[in-house]
Backbone as JSON, one array per atom type, in Angstrom:
{
  "sequence": "ETTYKGRRLIIRRTRLIGDQAELFPSWRYFGFVTDLEGPAIELDQFHRNRARIELSIKDLKEGAGLEHVPSGKFHANGA",
  "N": [[0.85, -1.18, 0.0], [0.49, 2.23, -0.81], [0.69, 5.75, -1.59], [-0.86, 7.61, -4.23], [-1.0, 10.39, -6.08], [-2.28, 11.66, -3.93], [-4.17, 9.81, -3.12], [-5.07, 6.5, -1.96], [-3.15, 3.79, -3.0], [-3.48, 0.5, -3.62], [-2.02, -2.62, -3.87], [-2.46, -5.94, -4.79], [-0.97, -9.06, -4.48], [-0.76, -12.16, -6.02], [0.1, -15.56, -6.08], [0.89, -17.57, -8.84], [-0.36, -20.8, -9.54], [0.23, -24.29, -10.15], [1.77, -26.73, -12.37], [3.93, -25.54, -13.84], [4.27, -23.21, -12.36], [5.27, -24.15, -9.98], [7.8, -24.94, -10.71], [8.95, -22.6, -11.82], [8.41, -20.09, -9.98], [6.01, -17.53, -10.11], [4.37, -14.34, -10.01], [1.25, -12.59, -9.89], [-0.08, -9.36, -10.24], [-2.43, -7.08, -8.94], [-3.94, -3.96, -8.91], [-5.5, -1.06, -7.36], [-6.89, 2.22, -7.05], [-8.07, 4.21, -4.45], [-10.27, 6.24, -2.42], [-11.38, 5.54, -0.11], [-11.75, 4.79, 3.4], [-10.27, 2.48, 5.69], [-9.15, -0.92, 6.46], [-6.69, -2.38, 4.28], [-7.15, -5.0, 3.34], [-9.93, -5.38, 3.64], [-10.87, -3.39, 1.91], [-9.89, -4.35, -0.51], [-11.42, -6.7, -0.79], [-13.96, -5.5, -0.98], [-13.73, -4.05, -3.42], [-13.24, -6.16, -5.23], [-15.64, -7.61, -5.0], [-17.4, -5.7, -5.98], [-16.53, -5.49, -8.62], [-17.21, -8.04, -9.51], [-20.0, -7.9, -9.4], [-20.47, -5.9, -11.32], [-19.61, -7.26, -13.61], [-21.59, -9.22, -13.73], [-23.84, -7.63, -14.28], [-23.08, -6.68, -16.78], [-23.1, -9.11, -18.23], [-25.84, -9.71, -18.07], [-26.91, -7.6, -19.55], [-25.82, -8.08, -22.1], [-26.47, -10.75, -22.7], [-29.16, -11.19, -22.08], [-30.87, -9.51, -23.36], [-31.04, -6.98, -22.29], [-29.81, -4.68, -23.17], [-30.53, -2.03, -23.46], [-30.98, -0.91, -21.01], [-30.29, 1.27, -18.34], [-33.11, 3.03, -19.52], [-33.73, 6.18, -21.17], [-36.2, 7.04, -20.54], [-38.47, 7.47, -17.96], [-40.76, 5.84, -17.26], [-40.32, 3.57, -18.8], [-38.11, 2.43, -17.54], [-39.3, 1.73, -15.14], [-40.98, -0.33, -15.89]],
  "CA": [[0.0, 0.0, 0.0], [1.21, 3.5, -0.87], [-0.19, 6.82, -2.07], [-0.7, 8.03, -5.61], [-1.73, 11.64, -6.28], [-3.09, 11.96, -2.76], [-5.12, 8.73, -2.83], [-4.44, 5.23, -1.6], [-2.9, 2.8, -4.05], [-3.34, -0.8, -2.97], [-1.62, -3.66, -4.81], [-2.6, -7.31, -4.28], [-0.08, -9.98, -5.18], [-1.17, -13.55, -5.9], [1.06, -16.48, -6.7], [0.33, -18.49, -9.82], [-0.18, -22.18, -9.12], [0.24, -25.27, -11.23], [3.05, -27.42, -12.58], [4.98, -24.58, -14.23], [4.49, -22.24, -11.29], [6.12, -24.78, -8.97], [9.15, -24.96, -11.23], [9.35, -21.2, -11.94], [7.37, -19.33, -9.29], [5.76, -16.19, -10.6], [3.31, -13.64, -9.29], [0.34, -11.73, -10.63], [-0.34, -8.17, -9.44], [-3.67, -6.34, -9.21], [-3.93, -2.72, -8.13], [-6.6, -0.12, -7.49], [-6.75, 3.5, -6.35], [-9.31, 4.47, -3.73], [-10.27, 7.28, -1.39], [-12.12, 4.99, 1.02], [-11.0, 4.51, 4.63], [-10.4, 1.13, 6.21], [-8.01, -1.81, 6.22], [-6.46, -2.71, 2.87], [-7.75, -6.3, 3.01], [-11.38, -5.17, 3.47], [-11.08, -2.61, 0.69], [-9.66, -5.25, -1.64], [-12.61, -7.54, -0.9], [-15.04, -4.64, -1.46], [-13.53, -3.76, -4.84], [-13.41, -7.4, -6.01], [-17.08, -7.9, -5.04], [-18.02, -4.72, -6.87], [-16.19, -5.88, -9.99], [-17.99, -9.23, -9.82], [-21.37, -7.44, -9.66], [-20.48, -5.21, -12.6], [-19.54, -8.28, -14.66], [-22.92, -9.83, -13.81], [-24.71, -6.68, -14.97], [-22.68, -6.7, -18.19], [-23.61, -10.35, -18.81], [-27.29, -9.57, -18.22], [-27.21, -6.68, -20.65], [-25.43, -8.65, -23.39], [-27.05, -12.05, -22.97], [-30.58, -11.3, -21.76], [-31.66, -8.5, -24.06], [-31.19, -5.77, -21.48], [-28.76, -3.74, -23.59], [-31.01, -0.64, -23.44], [-31.33, -0.56, -19.65], [-31.52, 2.0, -18.14], [-33.61, 3.83, -20.64], [-33.86, 7.61, -20.89], [-37.6, 7.31, -20.2], [-38.72, 7.03, -16.6], [-41.75, 4.74, -17.2], [-39.7, 2.38, -19.39], [-37.3, 1.83, -16.49], [-40.21, 1.13, -14.16], [-41.54, -1.57, -16.43]],
  "C": [[0.89, 1.23, 0.0], [0.21, 4.58, -1.29], [0.16, 7.17, -3.5], [-1.6, 9.23, -5.84], [-2.72, 11.91, -5.14], [-4.12, 10.91, -2.4], [-4.36, 7.46, -2.53], [-4.33, 4.32, -2.82], [-2.62, 1.49, -3.34], [-3.07, -1.84, -4.06], [-1.77, -5.01, -4.11], [-1.73, -8.22, -5.12], [-0.58, -11.4, -4.94], [-0.16, -14.42, -6.65], [0.34, -17.41, -7.67], [0.62, -19.92, -9.36], [-0.26, -23.1, -10.32], [1.63, -25.85, -11.4], [4.17, -26.44, -12.91], [5.29, -23.6, -13.12], [5.36, -22.83, -10.19], [7.58, -24.78, -9.42], [9.74, -23.55, -11.3], [8.28, -20.33, -11.28], [7.23, -17.91, -9.87], [4.53, -15.63, -9.91], [2.48, -12.82, -10.26], [-0.05, -10.57, -9.71], [-1.62, -7.5, -9.9], [-3.65, -5.09, -8.33], [-5.18, -1.9, -8.34], [-6.3, 1.11, -6.64], [-8.09, 3.8, -5.71], [-9.14, 5.65, -2.79], [-11.04, 6.82, -0.16], [-11.19, 4.74, 2.2], [-11.22, 3.06, 5.03], [-9.18, 0.3, 5.92], [-7.91, -2.21, 4.74], [-7.13, -4.01, 2.46], [-9.26, -6.15, 2.78], [-11.68, -4.38, 2.21], [-10.86, -3.46, -0.56], [-10.87, -6.15, -1.86], [-13.79, -6.74, -1.45], [-14.92, -4.39, -2.95], [-13.69, -5.01, -5.71], [-14.88, -7.79, -6.09], [-17.8, -6.95, -5.99], [-17.74, -5.07, -8.33], [-16.99, -7.1, -10.42], [-19.44, -8.85, -10.14], [-21.45, -6.74, -11.01], [-20.37, -6.18, -13.76], [-20.88, -8.99, -14.83], [-23.89, -8.93, -14.55], [-24.38, -6.66, -16.45], [-23.2, -7.95, -18.88], [-25.11, -10.3, -19.01], [-27.63, -8.7, -19.42], [-26.9, -7.32, -22.0], [-26.19, -9.92, -23.71], [-28.55, -12.14, -22.79], [-31.43, -10.23, -22.42], [-31.86, -7.23, -23.27], [-30.19, -4.69, -21.89], [-29.21, -2.28, -23.56], [-31.44, -0.2, -22.04], [-30.15, 0.18, -19.04], [-31.87, 2.84, -19.35], [-33.65, 5.3, -20.21], [-35.27, 7.98, -20.48], [-37.91, 6.67, -18.85], [-39.64, 5.81, -16.54], [-41.19, 3.45, -17.83], [-38.83, 1.67, -18.37], [-38.16, 1.14, -15.45], [-40.78, -0.19, -14.6], [-40.51, -2.68, -16.34]]
}
């Protein structure tokens, strides 16, 4: 964890697993910038859950015919 332009920059490091990873260990890095307060581990979980929800919304829009949601018309959104 560090700061970037006055905000918190949190980097998560995960080790790749499998046959090749045991022979040549390597790491994968994921980072995000936030202005939220709290422990880095909780913020990482919050951001990963949010990303999972956004992917679900994207899948709904592309696969279920919801590509025009939300609409610019109030009553259309209510329906």
